[in-house]
Amino acid sequence: MAEHRTMQRGALLDAARSLLSEGGTEALTFPALAERTGLARSSVYEYFRSRAAVVEELCAVDFPVWAAEVESAMERADTAAGKVEAYVRQQLELVGDRRHRAVVAISAGELDAGAREKIRAAHGGLIAMIVEALGELGQDRPRLAAMLLQGVVDAAVRRIELGAAEDPAEIADAAVSMVLRGVRG
């Protein structure tokens, strides 16, 4: 029985990812989840008490996977500048990934304080990875530089998501170039 519940929960999270990446936070409703999974709406409530609970679980499941991919790309680089470049490029590469799109849609969404706090904590882990590389590059305020650098990444993510005129590779190159010039002072 527990195995069946785990499968249902997984199906609900997968449906939530699809809904978020297709239509953002507004698309994530219990009737839509019920329809996507073939469960009764009352069954959806047995797994999650609210939309925020679905979002919290998605963040708990997806963000670490996504962050691990960024971390792994950074570990493959052998210079501080290479780590910064990997940090930017890997996040932009993950834009097409449904987990990433869901997390991005969520971050912008109307969430309760608990869910927002979890997202902030997860983002904090991502920021911490880049702070060290920025310190190595001689940044005297590496934490502030990391926050600003993430702002460039977020803007590039939005630009790619919008299907902007530029090619995603062009956006990634511009973001990397801007960030590296900025952090080198």
PDB file of C-alpha atoms in Angstrom:
ATOM      1  CA  MET A   1       0.000   0.000   0.000  1.00  0.00           C
ATOM      2  CA  ALA A   2       2.832   2.386   0.918  1.00  0.00           C
ATOM      3  CA  GLU A   3       4.465   1.714  -2.447  1.00  0.00           C
ATOM      4  CA  HIS A   4       1.212   2.606  -4.220  1.00  0.00           C
ATOM      5  CA  ARG A   5       1.003   5.879  -2.235  1.00  0.00           C
ATOM      6  CA  THR A   6       4.594   6.724  -3.208  1.00  0.00           C
ATOM      7  CA  MET A   7       3.750   6.138  -6.877  1.00  0.00           C
ATOM      8  CA  GLN A   8       0.628   8.325  -6.635  1.00  0.00           C
ATOM      9  CA  ARG A   9       2.631  11.068  -4.896  1.00  0.00           C
ATOM     10  CA  GLY A  10       5.270  10.859  -7.640  1.00  0.00           C
ATOM     11  CA  ALA A  11       2.569  11.088 -10.328  1.00  0.00           C
ATOM     12  CA  LEU A  12       1.088  14.157  -8.613  1.00  0.00           C
ATOM     13  CA  LEU A  13       4.504  15.857  -8.424  1.00  0.00           C
ATOM     14  CA  ASP A  14       5.146  15.068 -12.068  1.00  0.00           C
ATOM     15  CA  ALA A  15       1.761  16.527 -13.027  1.00  0.00           C
ATOM     16  CA  ALA A  16       2.561  19.595 -10.913  1.00  0.00           C
ATOM     17  CA  ARG A  17       5.886  20.041 -12.768  1.00  0.00           C
ATOM     18  CA  SER A  18       4.083  19.913 -16.117  1.00  0.00           C
ATOM     19  CA  LEU A  19       1.390  22.348 -15.038  1.00  0.00           C
ATOM     20  CA  LEU A  20       3.955  24.804 -13.645  1.00  0.00           C
ATOM     21  CA  SER A  21       6.173  24.672 -16.698  1.00  0.00           C
ATOM     22  CA  GLU A  22       3.168  25.073 -19.031  1.00  0.00           C
ATOM     23  CA  GLY A  23       1.238  27.777 -17.213  1.00  0.00           C
ATOM     24  CA  GLY A  24       3.107  28.978 -14.153  1.00  0.00           C
ATOM     25  CA  THR A  25       1.731  28.995 -10.625  1.00  0.00           C
ATOM     26  CA  GLU A  26      -1.844  29.844 -11.708  1.00  0.00           C
ATOM     27  CA  ALA A  27      -2.026  26.576 -13.679  1.00  0.00           C
ATOM     28  CA  LEU A  28      -1.269  24.532 -10.564  1.00  0.00           C
ATOM     29  CA  THR A  29      -4.736  23.763  -9.182  1.00  0.00           C
ATOM     30  CA  PHE A  30      -6.140  20.688  -7.466  1.00  0.00           C
ATOM     31  CA  PRO A  31      -8.751  20.109 -10.215  1.00  0.00           C
ATOM     32  CA  ALA A  32      -5.942  20.229 -12.825  1.00  0.00           C
ATOM     33  CA  LEU A  33      -3.812  17.821 -10.748  1.00  0.00           C
ATOM     34  CA  ALA A  34      -6.778  15.468 -10.386  1.00  0.00           C
ATOM     35  CA  GLU A  35      -7.441  15.600 -14.127  1.00  0.00           C
ATOM     36  CA  ARG A  36      -3.783  14.980 -15.065  1.00  0.00           C
ATOM     37  CA  THR A  37      -3.373  12.021 -12.731  1.00  0.00           C
ATOM     38  CA  GLY A  38      -6.852  10.518 -13.070  1.00  0.00           C
ATOM     39  CA  LEU A  39      -7.317  10.764  -9.305  1.00  0.00           C
ATOM     40  CA  ALA A  40     -10.441  12.117  -7.642  1.00  0.00           C
ATOM     41  CA  ARG A  41      -9.983  15.662  -6.369  1.00  0.00           C
ATOM     42  CA  SER A  42     -10.593  14.406  -2.819  1.00  0.00           C
ATOM     43  CA  SER A  43      -7.652  11.991  -3.294  1.00  0.00           C
ATOM     44  CA  VAL A  44      -5.338  14.857  -4.186  1.00  0.00           C
ATOM     45  CA  TYR A  45      -6.168  16.383  -0.774  1.00  0.00           C
ATOM     46  CA  GLU A  46      -5.102  13.129   0.905  1.00  0.00           C
ATOM     47  CA  TYR A  47      -1.557  13.740  -0.367  1.00  0.00           C
ATOM     48  CA  PHE A  48      -1.319  17.527  -0.153  1.00  0.00           C
ATOM     49  CA  ARG A  49      -3.281  19.938   2.029  1.00  0.00           C
ATOM     50  CA  SER A  50      -2.681  22.954  -0.251  1.00  0.00           C
ATOM     51  CA  ARG A  51      -0.949  24.219  -3.388  1.00  0.00           C
ATOM     52  CA  ALA A  52       1.815  25.555  -1.151  1.00  0.00           C
ATOM     53  CA  ALA A  53       2.367  22.010   0.166  1.00  0.00           C
ATOM     54  CA  VAL A  54       2.745  20.712  -3.416  1.00  0.00           C
ATOM     55  CA  VAL A  55       5.212  23.503  -4.150  1.00  0.00           C
ATOM     56  CA  GLU A  56       7.174  22.875  -0.945  1.00  0.00           C
ATOM     57  CA  GLU A  57       7.550  19.207  -1.810  1.00  0.00           C
ATOM     58  CA  LEU A  58       8.578  20.014  -5.395  1.00  0.00           C
ATOM     59  CA  CYS A  59      11.254  22.351  -4.083  1.00  0.00           C
ATOM     60  CA  ALA A  60      12.408  19.768  -1.570  1.00  0.00           C
ATOM     61  CA  VAL A  61      12.688  17.129  -4.311  1.00  0.00           C
ATOM     62  CA  ASP A  62      13.825  19.126  -7.352  1.00  0.00           C
ATOM     63  CA  PHE A  63      15.981  21.942  -6.074  1.00  0.00           C
ATOM     64  CA  PRO A  64      18.696  19.694  -4.575  1.00  0.00           C
ATOM     65  CA  VAL A  65      18.937  17.750  -7.857  1.00  0.00           C
ATOM     66  CA  TRP A  66      19.228  20.975  -9.810  1.00  0.00           C
ATOM     67  CA  ALA A  67      21.748  22.461  -7.350  1.00  0.00           C
ATOM     68  CA  ALA A  68      23.808  19.234  -7.492  1.00  0.00           C
ATOM     69  CA  GLU A  69      24.057  19.575 -11.278  1.00  0.00           C
ATOM     70  CA  VAL A  70      25.318  23.150 -10.893  1.00  0.00           C
ATOM     71  CA  GLU A  71      27.753  22.070  -8.180  1.00  0.00           C
ATOM     72  CA  SER A  72      29.053  19.188 -10.273  1.00  0.00           C
ATOM     73  CA  ALA A  73      29.663  21.510 -13.257  1.00  0.00           C
ATOM     74  CA  MET A  74      31.583  23.862 -10.945  1.00  0.00           C
ATOM     75  CA  GLU A  75      33.692  21.016  -9.550  1.00  0.00           C
ATOM     76  CA  ARG A  76      34.814  20.083 -13.078  1.00  0.00           C
ATOM     77  CA  ALA A  77      36.299  23.576 -13.547  1.00  0.00           C
ATOM     78  CA  ASP A  78      39.859  24.036 -12.347  1.00  0.00           C
ATOM     79  CA  THR A  79      40.022  27.825 -11.943  1.00  0.00           C
ATOM     80  CA  ALA A  80      37.869  30.262  -9.966  1.00  0.00           C
ATOM     81  CA  ALA A  81      36.822  32.000 -13.210  1.00  0.00           C
ATOM     82  CA  GLY A  82      35.970  28.593 -14.690  1.00  0.00           C
ATOM     83  CA  LYS A  83      33.803  27.832 -11.656  1.00  0.00           C
ATOM     84  CA  VAL A  84      31.946  31.129 -12.067  1.00  0.00           C
ATOM     85  CA  GLU A  85      31.399  30.420 -15.762  1.00  0.00           C
ATOM     86  CA  ALA A  86      30.171  26.876 -15.004  1.00  0.00           C
ATOM     87  CA  TYR A  87      27.787  28.265 -12.355  1.00  0.00           C
ATOM     88  CA  VAL A  88      26.198  30.604 -14.914  1.00  0.00           C
ATOM     89  CA  ARG A  89      26.190  28.232 -17.898  1.00  0.00           C
ATOM     90  CA  GLN A  90      24.842  25.222 -16.018  1.00  0.00           C
ATOM     91  CA  GLN A  91      21.893  27.175 -14.616  1.00  0.00           C
ATOM     92  CA  LEU A  92      21.066  28.494 -18.083  1.00  0.00           C
ATOM     93  CA  GLU A  93      21.431  25.035 -19.600  1.00  0.00           C
ATOM     94  CA  LEU A  94      18.881  23.720 -17.110  1.00  0.00           C
ATOM     95  CA  VAL A  95      16.243  26.227 -18.271  1.00  0.00           C
ATOM     96  CA  GLY A  96      14.810  23.652 -20.658  1.00  0.00           C
ATOM     97  CA  ASP A  97      14.565  21.091 -17.871  1.00  0.00           C
ATOM     98  CA  ARG A  98      11.023  20.775 -16.454  1.00  0.00           C
ATOM     99  CA  ARG A  99      12.298  20.600 -12.894  1.00  0.00           C
ATOM    100  CA  HIS A 100      14.108  23.879 -13.357  1.00  0.00           C
ATOM    101  CA  ARG A 101      11.126  25.528 -15.038  1.00  0.00           C
ATOM    102  CA  ALA A 102       8.898  24.392 -12.195  1.00  0.00           C
ATOM    103  CA  VAL A 103      11.294  25.795  -9.584  1.00  0.00           C
ATOM    104  CA  VAL A 104      11.525  29.101 -11.494  1.00  0.00           C
ATOM    105  CA  ALA A 105       7.724  29.339 -11.794  1.00  0.00           C
ATOM    106  CA  ILE A 106       7.449  28.600  -8.089  1.00  0.00           C
ATOM    107  CA  SER A 107      10.011  31.182  -7.021  1.00  0.00           C
ATOM    108  CA  ALA A 108       7.880  33.884  -8.579  1.00  0.00           C
ATOM    109  CA  GLY A 109       4.642  32.463  -7.196  1.00  0.00           C
ATOM    110  CA  GLU A 110       2.470  33.484  -4.294  1.00  0.00           C
ATOM    111  CA  LEU A 111       3.558  31.105  -1.567  1.00  0.00           C
ATOM    112  CA  ASP A 112       3.154  30.865   2.140  1.00  0.00           C
ATOM    113  CA  ALA A 113       6.050  31.891   4.362  1.00  0.00           C
ATOM    114  CA  GLY A 114       7.160  28.298   4.972  1.00  0.00           C
ATOM    115  CA  ALA A 115       7.495  27.534   1.276  1.00  0.00           C
ATOM    116  CA  ARG A 116       9.263  30.851   0.616  1.00  0.00           C
ATOM    117  CA  GLU A 117      11.700  30.118   3.434  1.00  0.00           C
ATOM    118  CA  LYS A 118      12.505  26.680   1.974  1.00  0.00           C
ATOM    119  CA  ILE A 119      13.154  28.225  -1.445  1.00  0.00           C
ATOM    120  CA  ARG A 120      15.347  30.926   0.110  1.00  0.00           C
ATOM    121  CA  ALA A 121      17.337  28.285   1.986  1.00  0.00           C
ATOM    122  CA  ALA A 122      17.818  26.241  -1.188  1.00  0.00           C
ATOM    123  CA  HIS A 123      18.859  29.339  -3.123  1.00  0.00           C
ATOM    124  CA  GLY A 124      21.221  30.157  -0.262  1.00  0.00           C
ATOM    125  CA  GLY A 125      22.991  26.844  -0.804  1.00  0.00           C
ATOM    126  CA  LEU A 126      23.459  27.696  -4.459  1.00  0.00           C
ATOM    127  CA  ILE A 127      24.785  31.167  -3.608  1.00  0.00           C
ATOM    128  CA  ALA A 128      27.208  29.700  -1.025  1.00  0.00           C
ATOM    129  CA  MET A 129      28.838  27.613  -3.784  1.00  0.00           C
ATOM    130  CA  ILE A 130      29.754  30.697  -5.782  1.00  0.00           C
ATOM    131  CA  VAL A 131      30.859  32.897  -2.854  1.00  0.00           C
ATOM    132  CA  GLU A 132      34.084  30.913  -2.424  1.00  0.00           C
ATOM    133  CA  ALA A 133      35.056  31.224  -6.111  1.00  0.00           C
ATOM    134  CA  LEU A 134      34.366  34.964  -5.989  1.00  0.00           C
ATOM    135  CA  GLY A 135      36.615  35.291  -2.941  1.00  0.00           C
ATOM    136  CA  GLU A 136      39.379  33.519  -4.890  1.00  0.00           C
ATOM    137  CA  LEU A 137      38.888  36.029  -7.708  1.00  0.00           C
ATOM    138  CA  GLY A 138      39.686  38.814  -5.245  1.00  0.00           C
ATOM    139  CA  GLN A 139      36.161  40.079  -4.555  1.00  0.00           C
ATOM    140  CA  ASP A 140      36.305  41.863  -1.194  1.00  0.00           C
ATOM    141  CA  ARG A 141      32.518  41.421  -0.726  1.00  0.00           C
ATOM    142  CA  PRO A 142      31.984  37.987  -2.291  1.00  0.00           C
ATOM    143  CA  ARG A 143      28.500  37.469  -0.790  1.00  0.00           C
ATOM    144  CA  LEU A 144      27.167  40.710  -2.265  1.00  0.00           C
ATOM    145  CA  ALA A 145      28.876  39.916  -5.579  1.00  0.00           C
ATOM    146  CA  ALA A 146      27.226  36.450  -5.518  1.00  0.00           C
ATOM    147  CA  MET A 147      23.758  37.984  -5.046  1.00  0.00           C
ATOM    148  CA  LEU A 148      24.308  40.402  -7.936  1.00  0.00           C
ATOM    149  CA  LEU A 149      25.744  37.633 -10.113  1.00  0.00           C
ATOM    150  CA  GLN A 150      22.632  35.527  -9.419  1.00  0.00           C
ATOM    151  CA  GLY A 151      20.560  38.527 -10.530  1.00  0.00           C
ATOM    152  CA  VAL A 152      22.287  38.393 -13.923  1.00  0.00           C
ATOM    153  CA  VAL A 153      21.599  34.647 -14.116  1.00  0.00           C
ATOM    154  CA  ASP A 154      17.923  35.175 -13.203  1.00  0.00           C
ATOM    155  CA  ALA A 155      17.572  37.894 -15.867  1.00  0.00           C
ATOM    156  CA  ALA A 156      19.162  35.576 -18.464  1.00  0.00           C
ATOM    157  CA  VAL A 157      16.813  32.743 -17.389  1.00  0.00           C
ATOM    158  CA  ARG A 158      13.793  35.026 -17.898  1.00  0.00           C
ATOM    159  CA  ARG A 159      15.144  36.155 -21.281  1.00  0.00           C
ATOM    160  CA  ILE A 160      15.503  32.525 -22.427  1.00  0.00           C
ATOM    161  CA  GLU A 161      12.081  31.572 -21.013  1.00  0.00           C
ATOM    162  CA  LEU A 162      10.435  34.452 -22.877  1.00  0.00           C
ATOM    163  CA  GLY A 163      11.772  33.001 -26.115  1.00  0.00           C
ATOM    164  CA  ALA A 164      13.624  36.275 -26.715  1.00  0.00           C
ATOM    165  CA  ALA A 165      14.947  37.229 -30.139  1.00  0.00           C
ATOM    166  CA  GLU A 166      18.436  36.048 -29.200  1.00  0.00           C
ATOM    167  CA  ASP A 167      19.477  32.429 -29.308  1.00  0.00           C
ATOM    168  CA  PRO A 168      19.814  30.876 -25.784  1.00  0.00           C
ATOM    169  CA  ALA A 169      23.531  30.263 -26.461  1.00  0.00           C
ATOM    170  CA  GLU A 170      23.951  33.975 -27.277  1.00  0.00           C
ATOM    171  CA  ILE A 171      22.188  34.916 -24.022  1.00  0.00           C
ATOM    172  CA  ALA A 172      24.425  32.508 -22.066  1.00  0.00           C
ATOM    173  CA  ASP A 173      27.586  33.940 -23.689  1.00  0.00           C
ATOM    174  CA  ALA A 174      26.495  37.510 -22.911  1.00  0.00           C
ATOM    175  CA  ALA A 175      25.685  36.614 -19.274  1.00  0.00           C
ATOM    176  CA  VAL A 176      29.033  34.830 -18.795  1.00  0.00           C
ATOM    177  CA  SER A 177      30.938  37.698 -20.385  1.00  0.00           C
ATOM    178  CA  MET A 178      29.146  40.313 -18.263  1.00  0.00           C
ATOM    179  CA  VAL A 179      29.618  38.336 -15.044  1.00  0.00           C
ATOM    180  CA  LEU A 180      33.304  37.548 -15.624  1.00  0.00           C
ATOM    181  CA  ARG A 181      34.137  41.141 -16.560  1.00  0.00           C
ATOM    182  CA  GLY A 182      32.228  42.338 -13.500  1.00  0.00           C
ATOM    183  CA  VAL A 183      33.769  39.971 -10.965  1.00  0.00           C
ATOM    184  CA  ARG A 184      37.280  40.613 -12.211  1.00  0.00           C
ATOM    185  CA  GLY A 185      36.677  44.338 -11.636  1.00  0.00           C
TER     186      GLY A 185
END
